[in-house]
Structures are given as structure tokens and as C-alpha cells.
CSV table of C-alpha atoms in Angstrom, one decimal:
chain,number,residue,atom,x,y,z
A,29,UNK,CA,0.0,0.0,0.0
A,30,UNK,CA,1.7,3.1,-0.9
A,31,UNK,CA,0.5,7.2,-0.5
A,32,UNK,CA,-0.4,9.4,-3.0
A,33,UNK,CA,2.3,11.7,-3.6
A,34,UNK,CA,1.6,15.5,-4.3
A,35,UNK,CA,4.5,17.7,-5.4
A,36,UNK,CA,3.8,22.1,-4.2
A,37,UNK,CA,5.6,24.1,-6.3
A,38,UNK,CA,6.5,27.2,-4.3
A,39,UNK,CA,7.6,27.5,-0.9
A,40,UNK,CA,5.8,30.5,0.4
A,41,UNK,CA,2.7,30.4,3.0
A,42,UNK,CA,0.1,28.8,0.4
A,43,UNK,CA,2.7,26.0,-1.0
A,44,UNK,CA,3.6,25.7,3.0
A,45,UNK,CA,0.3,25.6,4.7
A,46,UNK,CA,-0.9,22.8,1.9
A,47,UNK,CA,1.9,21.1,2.5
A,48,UNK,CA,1.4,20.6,6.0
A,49,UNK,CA,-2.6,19.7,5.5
A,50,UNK,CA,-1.9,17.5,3.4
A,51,UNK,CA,1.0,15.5,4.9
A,52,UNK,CA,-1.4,15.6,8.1
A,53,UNK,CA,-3.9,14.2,6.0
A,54,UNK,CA,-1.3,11.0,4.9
A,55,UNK,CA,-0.2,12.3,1.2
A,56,UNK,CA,3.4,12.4,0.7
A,57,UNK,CA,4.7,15.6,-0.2
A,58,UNK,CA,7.5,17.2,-2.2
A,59,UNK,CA,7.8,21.1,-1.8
A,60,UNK,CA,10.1,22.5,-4.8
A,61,UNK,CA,11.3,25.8,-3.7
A,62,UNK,CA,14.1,27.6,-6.8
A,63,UNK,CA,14.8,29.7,-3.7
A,64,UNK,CA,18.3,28.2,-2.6
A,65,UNK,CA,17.5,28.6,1.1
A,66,UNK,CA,14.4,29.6,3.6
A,67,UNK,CA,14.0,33.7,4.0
A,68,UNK,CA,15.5,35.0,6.8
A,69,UNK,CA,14.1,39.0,6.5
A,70,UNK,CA,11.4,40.5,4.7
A,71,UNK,CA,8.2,41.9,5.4
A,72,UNK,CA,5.2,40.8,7.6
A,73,UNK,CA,1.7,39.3,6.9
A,74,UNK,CA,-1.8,40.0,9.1
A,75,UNK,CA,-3.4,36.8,10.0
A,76,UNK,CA,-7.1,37.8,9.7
A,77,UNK,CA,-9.9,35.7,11.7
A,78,UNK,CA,-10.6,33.8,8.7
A,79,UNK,CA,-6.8,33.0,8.0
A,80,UNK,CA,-6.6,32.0,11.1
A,81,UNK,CA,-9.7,30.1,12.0
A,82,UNK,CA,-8.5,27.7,8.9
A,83,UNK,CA,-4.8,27.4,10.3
A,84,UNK,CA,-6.9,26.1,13.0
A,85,UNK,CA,-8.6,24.0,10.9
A,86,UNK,CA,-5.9,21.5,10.0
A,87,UNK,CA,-3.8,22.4,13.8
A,88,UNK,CA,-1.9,24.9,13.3
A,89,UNK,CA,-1.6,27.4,16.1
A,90,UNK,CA,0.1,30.5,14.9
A,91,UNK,CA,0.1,32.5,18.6
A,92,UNK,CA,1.8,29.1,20.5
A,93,UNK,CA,4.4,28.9,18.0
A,94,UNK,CA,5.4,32.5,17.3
A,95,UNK,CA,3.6,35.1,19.6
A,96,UNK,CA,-0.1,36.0,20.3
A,97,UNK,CA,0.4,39.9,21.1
A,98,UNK,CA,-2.4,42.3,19.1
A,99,UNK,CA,-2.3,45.6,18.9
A,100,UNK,CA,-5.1,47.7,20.9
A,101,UNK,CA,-6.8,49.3,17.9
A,102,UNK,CA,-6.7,49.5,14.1
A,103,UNK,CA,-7.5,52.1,11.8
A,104,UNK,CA,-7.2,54.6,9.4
A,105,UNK,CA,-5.5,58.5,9.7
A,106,UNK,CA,-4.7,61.4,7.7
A,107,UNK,CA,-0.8,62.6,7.3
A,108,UNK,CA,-1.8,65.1,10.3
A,109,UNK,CA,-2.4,62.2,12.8
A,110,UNK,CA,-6.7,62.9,12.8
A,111,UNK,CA,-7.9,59.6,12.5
A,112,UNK,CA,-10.5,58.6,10.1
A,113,UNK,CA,-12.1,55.4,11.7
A,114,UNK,CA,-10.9,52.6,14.2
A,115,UNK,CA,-11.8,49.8,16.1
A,116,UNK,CA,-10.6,47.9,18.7
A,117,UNK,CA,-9.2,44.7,18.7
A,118,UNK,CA,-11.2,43.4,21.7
A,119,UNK,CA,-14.2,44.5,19.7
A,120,UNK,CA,-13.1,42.8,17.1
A,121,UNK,CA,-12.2,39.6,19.2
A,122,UNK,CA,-15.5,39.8,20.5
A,123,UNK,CA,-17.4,39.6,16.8
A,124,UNK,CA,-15.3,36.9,15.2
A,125,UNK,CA,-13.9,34.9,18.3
A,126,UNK,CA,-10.2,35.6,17.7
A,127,UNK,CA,-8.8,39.1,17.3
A,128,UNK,CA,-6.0,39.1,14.0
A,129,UNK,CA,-2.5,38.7,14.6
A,130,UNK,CA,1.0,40.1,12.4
A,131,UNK,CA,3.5,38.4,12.1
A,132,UNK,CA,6.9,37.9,10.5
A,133,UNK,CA,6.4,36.2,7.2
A,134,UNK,CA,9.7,34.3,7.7
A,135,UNK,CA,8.7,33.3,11.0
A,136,UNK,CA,5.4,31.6,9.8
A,137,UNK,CA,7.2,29.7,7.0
A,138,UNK,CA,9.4,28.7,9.3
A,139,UNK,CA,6.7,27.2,11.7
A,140,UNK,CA,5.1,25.8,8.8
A,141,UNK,CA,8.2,24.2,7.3
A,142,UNK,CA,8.9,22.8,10.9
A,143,UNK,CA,5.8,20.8,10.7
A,144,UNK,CA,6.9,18.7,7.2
A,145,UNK,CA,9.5,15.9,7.3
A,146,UNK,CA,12.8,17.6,6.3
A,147,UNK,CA,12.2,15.7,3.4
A,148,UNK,CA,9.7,17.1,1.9
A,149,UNK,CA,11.4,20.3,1.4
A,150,UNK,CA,13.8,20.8,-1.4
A,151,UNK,CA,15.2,24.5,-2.1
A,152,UNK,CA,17.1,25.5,-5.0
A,153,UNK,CA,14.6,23.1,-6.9
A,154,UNK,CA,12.8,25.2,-9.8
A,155,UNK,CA,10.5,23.6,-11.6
A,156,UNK,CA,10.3,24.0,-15.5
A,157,UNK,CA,7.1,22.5,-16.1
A,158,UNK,CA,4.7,19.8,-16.0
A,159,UNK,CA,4.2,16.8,-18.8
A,160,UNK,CA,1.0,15.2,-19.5
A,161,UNK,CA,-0.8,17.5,-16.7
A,162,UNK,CA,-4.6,16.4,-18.0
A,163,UNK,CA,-2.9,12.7,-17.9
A,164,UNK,CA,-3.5,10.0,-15.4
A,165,UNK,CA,0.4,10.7,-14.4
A,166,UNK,CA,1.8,14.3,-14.4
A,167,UNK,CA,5.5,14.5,-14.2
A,168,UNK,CA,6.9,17.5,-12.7
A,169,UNK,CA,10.0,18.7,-14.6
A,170,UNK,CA,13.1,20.7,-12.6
A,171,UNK,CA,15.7,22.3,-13.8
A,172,UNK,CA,17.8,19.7,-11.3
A,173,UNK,CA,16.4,16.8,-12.4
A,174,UNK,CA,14.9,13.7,-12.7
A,175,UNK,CA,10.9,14.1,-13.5
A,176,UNK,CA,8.6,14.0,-10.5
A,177,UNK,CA,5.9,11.7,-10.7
A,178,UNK,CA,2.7,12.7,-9.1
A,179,UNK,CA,-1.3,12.0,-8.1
A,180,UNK,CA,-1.3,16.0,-8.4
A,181,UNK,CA,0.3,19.6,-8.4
A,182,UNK,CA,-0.2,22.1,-6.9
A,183,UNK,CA,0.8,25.8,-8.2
A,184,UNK,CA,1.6,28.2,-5.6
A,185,UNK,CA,4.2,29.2,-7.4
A,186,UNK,CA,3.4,33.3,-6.9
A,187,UNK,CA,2.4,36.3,-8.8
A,188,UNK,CA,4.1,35.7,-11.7
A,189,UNK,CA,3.5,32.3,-12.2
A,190,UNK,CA,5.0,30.5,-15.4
A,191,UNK,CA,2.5,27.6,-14.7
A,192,UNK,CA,-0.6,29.6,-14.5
A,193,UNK,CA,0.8,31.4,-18.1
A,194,UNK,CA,1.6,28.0,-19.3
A,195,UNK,CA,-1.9,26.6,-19.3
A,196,UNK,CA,-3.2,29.7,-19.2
A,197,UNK,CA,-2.4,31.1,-22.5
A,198,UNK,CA,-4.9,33.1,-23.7
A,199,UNK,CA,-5.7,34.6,-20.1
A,200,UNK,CA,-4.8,38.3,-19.8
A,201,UNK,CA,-1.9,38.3,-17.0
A,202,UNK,CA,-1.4,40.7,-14.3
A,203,UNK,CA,-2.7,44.6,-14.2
A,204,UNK,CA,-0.8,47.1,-12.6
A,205,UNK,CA,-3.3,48.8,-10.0
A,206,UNK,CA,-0.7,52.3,-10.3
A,207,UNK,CA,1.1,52.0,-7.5
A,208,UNK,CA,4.6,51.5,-6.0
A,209,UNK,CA,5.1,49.7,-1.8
A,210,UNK,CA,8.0,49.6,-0.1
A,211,UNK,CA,8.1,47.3,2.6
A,212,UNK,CA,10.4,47.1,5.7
A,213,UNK,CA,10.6,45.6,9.4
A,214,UNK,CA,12.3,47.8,12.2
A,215,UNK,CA,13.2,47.8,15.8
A,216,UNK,CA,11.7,50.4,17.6
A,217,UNK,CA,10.9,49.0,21.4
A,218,UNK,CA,11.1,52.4,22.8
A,219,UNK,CA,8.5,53.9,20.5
A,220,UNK,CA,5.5,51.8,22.8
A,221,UNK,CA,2.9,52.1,19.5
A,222,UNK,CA,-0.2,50.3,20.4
A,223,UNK,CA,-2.0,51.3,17.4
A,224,UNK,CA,-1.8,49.2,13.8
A,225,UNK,CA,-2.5,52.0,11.4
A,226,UNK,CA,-3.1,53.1,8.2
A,227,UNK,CA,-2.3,56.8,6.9
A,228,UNK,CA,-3.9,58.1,3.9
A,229,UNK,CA,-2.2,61.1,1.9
A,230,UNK,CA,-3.0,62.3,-1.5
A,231,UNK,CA,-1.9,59.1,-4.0
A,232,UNK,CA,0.4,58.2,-1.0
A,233,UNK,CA,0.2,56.0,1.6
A,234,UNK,CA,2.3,54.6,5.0
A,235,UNK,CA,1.2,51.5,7.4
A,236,UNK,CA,2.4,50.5,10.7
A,237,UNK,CA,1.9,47.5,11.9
A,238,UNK,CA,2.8,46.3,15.3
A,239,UNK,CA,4.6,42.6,15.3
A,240,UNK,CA,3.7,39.5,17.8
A,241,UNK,CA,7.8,39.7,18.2
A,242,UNK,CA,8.0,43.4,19.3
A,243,UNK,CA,9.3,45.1,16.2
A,244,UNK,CA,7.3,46.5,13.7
A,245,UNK,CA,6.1,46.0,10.1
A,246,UNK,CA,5.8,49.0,7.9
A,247,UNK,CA,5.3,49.5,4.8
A,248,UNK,CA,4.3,53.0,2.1
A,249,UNK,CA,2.7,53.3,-1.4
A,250,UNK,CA,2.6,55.9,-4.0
A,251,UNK,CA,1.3,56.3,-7.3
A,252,UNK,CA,3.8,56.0,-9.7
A,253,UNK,CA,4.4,54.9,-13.3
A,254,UNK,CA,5.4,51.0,-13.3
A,255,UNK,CA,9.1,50.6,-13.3
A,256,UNK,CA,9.9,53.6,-11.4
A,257,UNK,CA,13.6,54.1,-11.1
A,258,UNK,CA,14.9,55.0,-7.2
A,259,UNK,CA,18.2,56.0,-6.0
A,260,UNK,CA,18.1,54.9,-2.5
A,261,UNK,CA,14.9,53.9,-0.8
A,262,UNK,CA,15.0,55.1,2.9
A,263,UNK,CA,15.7,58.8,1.2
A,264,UNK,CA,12.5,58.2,-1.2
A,265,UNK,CA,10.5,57.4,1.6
A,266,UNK,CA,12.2,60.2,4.3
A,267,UNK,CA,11.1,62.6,1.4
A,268,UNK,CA,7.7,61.6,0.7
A,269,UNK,CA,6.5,61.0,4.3
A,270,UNK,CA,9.0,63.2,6.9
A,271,UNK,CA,6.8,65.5,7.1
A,272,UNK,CA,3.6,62.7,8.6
A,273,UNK,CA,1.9,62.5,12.2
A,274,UNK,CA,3.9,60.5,15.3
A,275,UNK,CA,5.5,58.3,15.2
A,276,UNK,CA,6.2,58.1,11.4
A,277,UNK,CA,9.4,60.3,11.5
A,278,UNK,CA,11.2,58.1,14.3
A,279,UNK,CA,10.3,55.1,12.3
A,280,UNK,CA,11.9,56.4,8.9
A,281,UNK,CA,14.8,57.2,11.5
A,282,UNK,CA,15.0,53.8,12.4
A,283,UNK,CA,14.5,52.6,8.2
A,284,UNK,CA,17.4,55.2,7.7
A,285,UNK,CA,19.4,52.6,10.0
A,286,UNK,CA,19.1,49.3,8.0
A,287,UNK,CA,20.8,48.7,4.8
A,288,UNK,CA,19.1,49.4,1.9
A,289,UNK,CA,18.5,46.1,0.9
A,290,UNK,CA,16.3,45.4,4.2
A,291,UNK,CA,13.9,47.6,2.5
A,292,UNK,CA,11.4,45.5,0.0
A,293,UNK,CA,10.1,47.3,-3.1
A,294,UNK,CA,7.6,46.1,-5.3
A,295,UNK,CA,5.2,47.4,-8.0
A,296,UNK,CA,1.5,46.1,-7.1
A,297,UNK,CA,-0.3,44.0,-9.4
A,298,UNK,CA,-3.3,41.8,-9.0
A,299,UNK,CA,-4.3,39.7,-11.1
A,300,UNK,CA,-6.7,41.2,-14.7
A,301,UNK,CA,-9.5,38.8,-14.8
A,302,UNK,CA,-10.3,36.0,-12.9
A,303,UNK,CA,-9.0,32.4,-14.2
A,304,UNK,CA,-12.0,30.6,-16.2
A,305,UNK,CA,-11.1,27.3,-13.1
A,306,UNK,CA,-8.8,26.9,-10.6
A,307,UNK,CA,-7.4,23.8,-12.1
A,308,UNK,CA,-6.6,21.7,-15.4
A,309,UNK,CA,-6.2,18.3,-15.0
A,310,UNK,CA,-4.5,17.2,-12.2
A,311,UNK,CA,-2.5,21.1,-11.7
A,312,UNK,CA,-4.4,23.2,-9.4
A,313,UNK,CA,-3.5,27.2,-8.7
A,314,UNK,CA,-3.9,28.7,-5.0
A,315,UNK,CA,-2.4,31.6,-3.4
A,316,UNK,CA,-1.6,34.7,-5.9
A,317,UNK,CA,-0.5,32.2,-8.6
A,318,UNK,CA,-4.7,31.7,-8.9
A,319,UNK,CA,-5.7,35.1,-8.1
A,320,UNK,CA,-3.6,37.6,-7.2
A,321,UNK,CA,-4.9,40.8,-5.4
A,322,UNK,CA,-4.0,43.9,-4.2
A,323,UNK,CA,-2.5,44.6,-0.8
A,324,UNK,CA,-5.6,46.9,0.5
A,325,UNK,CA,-7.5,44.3,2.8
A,326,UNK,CA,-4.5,42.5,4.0
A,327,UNK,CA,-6.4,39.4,2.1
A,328,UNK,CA,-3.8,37.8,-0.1
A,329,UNK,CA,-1.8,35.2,1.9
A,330,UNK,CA,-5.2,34.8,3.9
A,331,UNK,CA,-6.9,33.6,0.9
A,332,UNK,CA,-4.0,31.4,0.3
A,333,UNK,CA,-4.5,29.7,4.0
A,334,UNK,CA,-8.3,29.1,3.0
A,335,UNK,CA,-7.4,28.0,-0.4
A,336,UNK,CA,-5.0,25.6,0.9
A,337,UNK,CA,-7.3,24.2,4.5
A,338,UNK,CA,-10.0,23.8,1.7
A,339,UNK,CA,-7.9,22.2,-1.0
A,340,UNK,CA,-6.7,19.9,1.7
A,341,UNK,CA,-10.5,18.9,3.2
A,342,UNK,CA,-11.9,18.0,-0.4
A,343,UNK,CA,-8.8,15.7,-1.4
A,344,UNK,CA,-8.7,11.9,-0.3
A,345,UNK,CA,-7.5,11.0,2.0
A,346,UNK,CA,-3.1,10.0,1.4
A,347,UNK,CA,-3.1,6.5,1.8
A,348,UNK,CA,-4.5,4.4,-1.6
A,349,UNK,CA,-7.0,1.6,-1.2
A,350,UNK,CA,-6.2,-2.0,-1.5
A,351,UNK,CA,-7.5,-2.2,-5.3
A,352,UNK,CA,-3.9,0.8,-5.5
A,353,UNK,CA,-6.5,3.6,-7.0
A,354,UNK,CA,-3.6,5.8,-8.3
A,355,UNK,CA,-3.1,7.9,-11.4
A,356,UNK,CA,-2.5,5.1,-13.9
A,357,UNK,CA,-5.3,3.0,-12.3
A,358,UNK,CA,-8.2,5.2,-13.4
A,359,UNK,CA,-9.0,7.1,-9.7
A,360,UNK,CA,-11.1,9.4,-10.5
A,361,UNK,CA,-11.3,11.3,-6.7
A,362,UNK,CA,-8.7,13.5,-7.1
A,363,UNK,CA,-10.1,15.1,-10.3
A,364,UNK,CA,-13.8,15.2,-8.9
A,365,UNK,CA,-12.2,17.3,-5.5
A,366,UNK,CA,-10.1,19.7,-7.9
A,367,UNK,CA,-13.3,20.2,-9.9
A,368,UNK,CA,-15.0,21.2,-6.3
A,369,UNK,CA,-12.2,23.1,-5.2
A,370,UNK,CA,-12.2,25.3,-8.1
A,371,UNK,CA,-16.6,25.8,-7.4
A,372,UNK,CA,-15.4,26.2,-3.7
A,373,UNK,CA,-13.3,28.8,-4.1
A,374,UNK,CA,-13.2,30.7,-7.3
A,375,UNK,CA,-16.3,32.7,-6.7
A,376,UNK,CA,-15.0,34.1,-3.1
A,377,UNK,CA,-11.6,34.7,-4.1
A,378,UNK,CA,-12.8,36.6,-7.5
A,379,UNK,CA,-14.6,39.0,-4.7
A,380,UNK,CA,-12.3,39.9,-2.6
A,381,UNK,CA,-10.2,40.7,-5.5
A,382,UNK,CA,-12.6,43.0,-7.1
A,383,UNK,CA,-13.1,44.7,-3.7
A,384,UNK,CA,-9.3,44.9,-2.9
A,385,UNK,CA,-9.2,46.6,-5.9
A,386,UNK,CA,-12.4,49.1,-5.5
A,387,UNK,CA,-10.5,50.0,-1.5
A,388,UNK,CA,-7.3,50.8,-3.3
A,389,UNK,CA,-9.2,53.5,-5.5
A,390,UNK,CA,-10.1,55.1,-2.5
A,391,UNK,CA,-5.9,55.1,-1.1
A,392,UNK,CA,-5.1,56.3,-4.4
A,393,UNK,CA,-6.9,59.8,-4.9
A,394,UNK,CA,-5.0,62.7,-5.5
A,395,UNK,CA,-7.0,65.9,-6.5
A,396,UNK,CA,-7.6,67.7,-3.0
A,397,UNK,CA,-11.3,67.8,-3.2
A,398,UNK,CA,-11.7,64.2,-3.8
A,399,UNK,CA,-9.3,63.4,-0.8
A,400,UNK,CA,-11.6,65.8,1.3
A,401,UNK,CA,-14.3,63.5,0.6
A,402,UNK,CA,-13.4,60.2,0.6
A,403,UNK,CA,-11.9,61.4,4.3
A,404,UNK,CA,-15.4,63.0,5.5
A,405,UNK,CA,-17.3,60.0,4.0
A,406,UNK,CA,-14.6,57.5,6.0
A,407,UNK,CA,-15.2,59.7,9.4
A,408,UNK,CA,-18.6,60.0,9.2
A,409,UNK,CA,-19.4,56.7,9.0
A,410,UNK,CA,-19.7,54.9,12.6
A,411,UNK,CA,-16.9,52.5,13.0
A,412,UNK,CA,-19.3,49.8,14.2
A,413,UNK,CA,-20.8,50.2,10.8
A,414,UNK,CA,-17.2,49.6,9.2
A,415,UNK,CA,-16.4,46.8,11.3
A,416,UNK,CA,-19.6,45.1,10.3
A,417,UNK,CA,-18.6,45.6,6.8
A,418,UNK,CA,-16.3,43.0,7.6
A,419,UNK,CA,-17.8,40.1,7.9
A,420,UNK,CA,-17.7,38.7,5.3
A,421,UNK,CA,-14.7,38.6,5.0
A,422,UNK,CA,-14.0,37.5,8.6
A,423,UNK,CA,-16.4,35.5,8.9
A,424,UNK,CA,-16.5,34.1,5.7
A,425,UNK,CA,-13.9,31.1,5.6
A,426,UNK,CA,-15.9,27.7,5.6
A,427,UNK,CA,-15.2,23.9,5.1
A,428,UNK,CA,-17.2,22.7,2.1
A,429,UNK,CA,-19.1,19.6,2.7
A,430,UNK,CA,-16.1,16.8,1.3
């Protein structure tokens, strides 16, 4: 009796969390990372309710393994420290049963990767594509070598991803939403900031987001042309936002500190249209390799950690049957549960693209009166109404019946 065998492609938290649901569901896995090692710095990642009511789902308990501090509030400000809206965390602990959390995105791949046999991981693997992927037997290609045979495959393989443009072909790519992030983490114990904010400018934008470890997560937008050319980062962003409420000057202070190469910078794209399914033959996409969105809900890797729990629950279980149901032998189970992921998932993901999206319209304004009322219509609006606008989102991760 052997177990079916899936091989992820793409080590980041979607690859990583189905990984680990379904090696604690009995599949073998194989995790093909071209990275040649694990990150060790980079930005952070908000664990919504819904991300992390499905890590809890398949046993994963982010605050036990890396920290379960939350900020006091969340909200939204103008560059002169007024804010807009906010809410607090106990409130919103007390409407979906667990308040979010931020964390280090290398920290959670870590835990993640600490919970697959050593194994199963494989860095400095890229893969260079799949034969025979709407066959009874795909076989995963690497640029290492030999083939990979396997029951299925699973894309996370990001943004840009060559498998998702390889069966893809006629589907219109990525769409650049106009703006430019930089992203960063900084010590900065004695600042004491309770608050995980957001500050609207005109077309500009700068985030602080208190970590579980004690440091902090920031990050900045600005609407730019795409492939924007920048000397040195921590003077671009010193420029654009020195003049911004407390504490945002003692943070760039401590950005001014690190090496430039601590601080991340990416154009933001989502993804133009939604795929027509989430898989093709025995390949299916999750994460922003299926449908990449827009930073402005914090959504992204948490759709990644639903599409991966859900994934996970519609699969069979690892271990074969007696009769050895695999590829070759005509089992049909694993295409009928990618056909039900895709009607699973597609539909919710699509929308919180599109409304990622609609948000980021609002964050990107530049004319003065149009800033002056998008920032009246955000104050004026009660912030339990806000947080109720929320839910479904929040509240909306849910185990299909298998």
C-alpha cells in the first residue's frame, strides 16, 4: 500500500500551509522551492480571523508557535495624525472569536516548514514544467532533475507564475493597480505604539503595523508609473512622508538605519481577470499564482491559507485503497475534489479581488477635493458600521461539505 504523492511548487505560505494539510492528512509531499534557502528578512503578513480560523482547521496554532500579542486598535488616519475610523481589537475579538494577529512572514514559513518531514522540502529546486498535466500521471520537470511523478500539483508558485501562463495562455496576466510599496521591518521597542494603522495622503500611503515579536512592520505606497527608477529607498521614503503624524518620522529614522537592501520594493499588481477554473487536469492554482490581489485588505496570503485548508478537506485521503486507486489505475477522486475546489473557491476569491481593488481607488486619490471627501465619508461613517462591513470577510472562511 503506498501514499499518494503530491508535489507544491513554491515555498511560500500557500505552498507551505498545503503542505502541511496535506501531509497531516497522509499524502506524501514534495515542496520545490528555486529559492536556494528559507528567507530569513522580509516583510510581515496580518493573520485575519478567517486565515486563522482555517490554520486552525488542520492544527496549526500561529500564537503558540510564534507570539499571540495584538495591537489595541486599528484604523485609518490622515498625514496630520486625525484619524478617520478605528476599532478595537477586543471589539473585534468579540465579533469573530479571535482578534488578527502580524506576524513575521519568515517566522510563519518557518513554523510551517517545521511541521513537514525535512524531506519534503527541497530549495534550489525550480521547476520548469509539467508533462501530461490532463494525464493520469503528471510529471513535474526541474531544472535539477529527474521528472517527479505525481497524483497532483499544486501551483503556488506566486504572482508571476510560469505555470498559471503555461496553461493559461490566452488569459490576460497581471494589471498594474498604479502604485509602487516599499516594505520594511524595524526595531523600535522604545517607541511603545499600540496602534496598527493606516495613513492616507494624496496618491500616497504609509502602514504601521505592530509585530507579535516586538518590532514592527511598515510599509508606504505611492502612485507612480510602473518601473519607477529610485536611488536609495529610505531617502525616497524620508522625502515623501518626513513631514507625517507620530511616530512616522522616528520610524523612517529607524529605516534610515538598515541597509538598503532590508527595504522591499515592489510594483503592485493583482491579477486582470479572474481564471476561467482553478485547475486543469490534475494542476491546481492557489495563493496569488490563482488570483492575485492587491495589498488593501490585508487578504492575499489569507486567501492562500483558506485556499490551501479547503484544497486539503476535499482531497482523499493519502493512503491508496487496497485495489492501489492511483493515477495510472483510473482514480477518478482526485479530479472530482479539484473540480469542487475550483466551485469552492473561485467565486469568493474573485470578490475579494474586485473589492481589494475598489479600496485601493479610495488610497489612491489625489485631486484635493476628492481626498476631502473620501476622508469625510470615512469619518462619518460609525466605526461599528465599518467593522460590520467586515464580515464577510471574517467571517467568511468555511469547510465545504467533502
Amino acid at each position: 500500500m503506498t501514499n499518494r504523492h503530491a508535489v507544491v511548487v513554491g515555498a511560500g505560505i500557500g505552498g507551505l500551509t498545503t503542505a502541511v494539510a496535506l501531509h497531516r492528512r497522509g499524502w506524501r509531499v514534495t515542496v520545490c522551492e528555486r529559492a536556494p534557502e528559507p528567507p530569513v528578512t522580509g516583510a510581515g503578513i496580518g493573520l485575519a480571523p478567517n486565515a486563522l480560523r482555517a490554520l486552525e482547521a488542520i492544527g496549526v496554532d500561529v500564537s503558540r508557535a510564534i507570539g499571540g500579542a495584538v495591537p489595541t486598535t486599528m484604523g485609518v488616519r490622515r498625514p496630520d495624525g486625525r484619524w478617520l475610523t478605528r476599532a478595537g481589537t477586543a471589539d473585534m475579538a468579540a465579533r469573530y472569536g479571535m482578534a488578527p494577529l502580524a506576524v513575521p512572514r519568515p517566522a510563519l514559513t518557518a513554523t510551517l516548514a517545521a511541521a513537514l518531514p525535512p524531506s519534503a522540502l527541497r530549495y534550489g529546486t525550480e521547476v520548469t514544467g509539467v508533462d501530461d498535466a490532463e494525464g493520469r500521471s503528471p510529471a513535474v520537470r526541474t531544472a535539477a532533475g529527474p521528472d517527479l511523478p505525481a497524483d497532483l500539483v499544486v501551483a503556488a508558485d506566486g504572482i508571476h507564475s510560469p505555470l498559471r501562463r503555461a496553461h493559461f495562455p490566452a488569459h490576460p496576466g497581471l494589471h498594474y493597480i498604479g502604485e509602487t510599496a516599499w516594505r520594511t521591518i524595524v526595531d523600535a521597542p522604545d517607541l511603545r505604539i499600540p496602534a496598527m494603522s493606516e495613513t492616507w495622503g494624496r496618491g500616497q500611503r504609509f502602514g504601521v503595523t505592530p509585530l507579535v515579536d516586538g518590532r514592527y512592520y511598515l510599509y508606504a505606497t505611492a502612485v507612480v508609473p510602473p518601473d519607477t527608477r529610485f536611488a536609495d529607498p529610505r531617502t525616497e521614503l524620508r522625502q515623501r512622508f518626513g513631514s507625517w503624524h507620530d511616530p512616522v518620522p522616528a520610524l523612517l529614522d529607524r529605516i534610515g538605519r538598515l541597509d538598503a537592501a532590508d527595504v522591499l520594493r515592489n510594483d503592485l499588481y493583482d491579477l486582470a481577470a479572474p481564471l476561467p477554473y482553478l485547475h486543469h487536469g490534475r494542476i491546481v492554482w492557489l495563493g496569488d499564482a490563482a488570483h492575485a490581489m492587491a495589498p488593501n485588505l490585508g487578504q492575499g496570503g489569507c486567501q492562500a491559507i483558506e485556499d490551501a485548508v479547503v484544497l486539503a478537506h476535499l482531497l482523499p485521503d493519502g493512503e491508496r485503497g487496497e485495489s492501489g486507486d492511483s493515477c495510472d489505475g483510473g482514480d477518478t477522486t482526485v479530479p472530482a475534489a479539484l473540480a469542487a475546489y475550483t466551485a469552492a473557491r473561485r467565486d469568493r476569491t474573485d470578490a475579494v479581488r474586485l473589492r481589494a481593488r475598489r479600496v485601493g481607488r479610495l488610497g489612491v486619490l489625489r485631486h484635493p477635493v476628492l481626498v476631502a471627501v473620501r476622508d469625510l465619508a470615512v469619518r462619518v461613517t460609525p466605526d461599528r458600521l465599518a467593522l460590520r462591513g467586515m464580515d464577510d470577510l471574517f467571517d467568511g472562511f468555511r469547510l465545504p461539505a467533502a
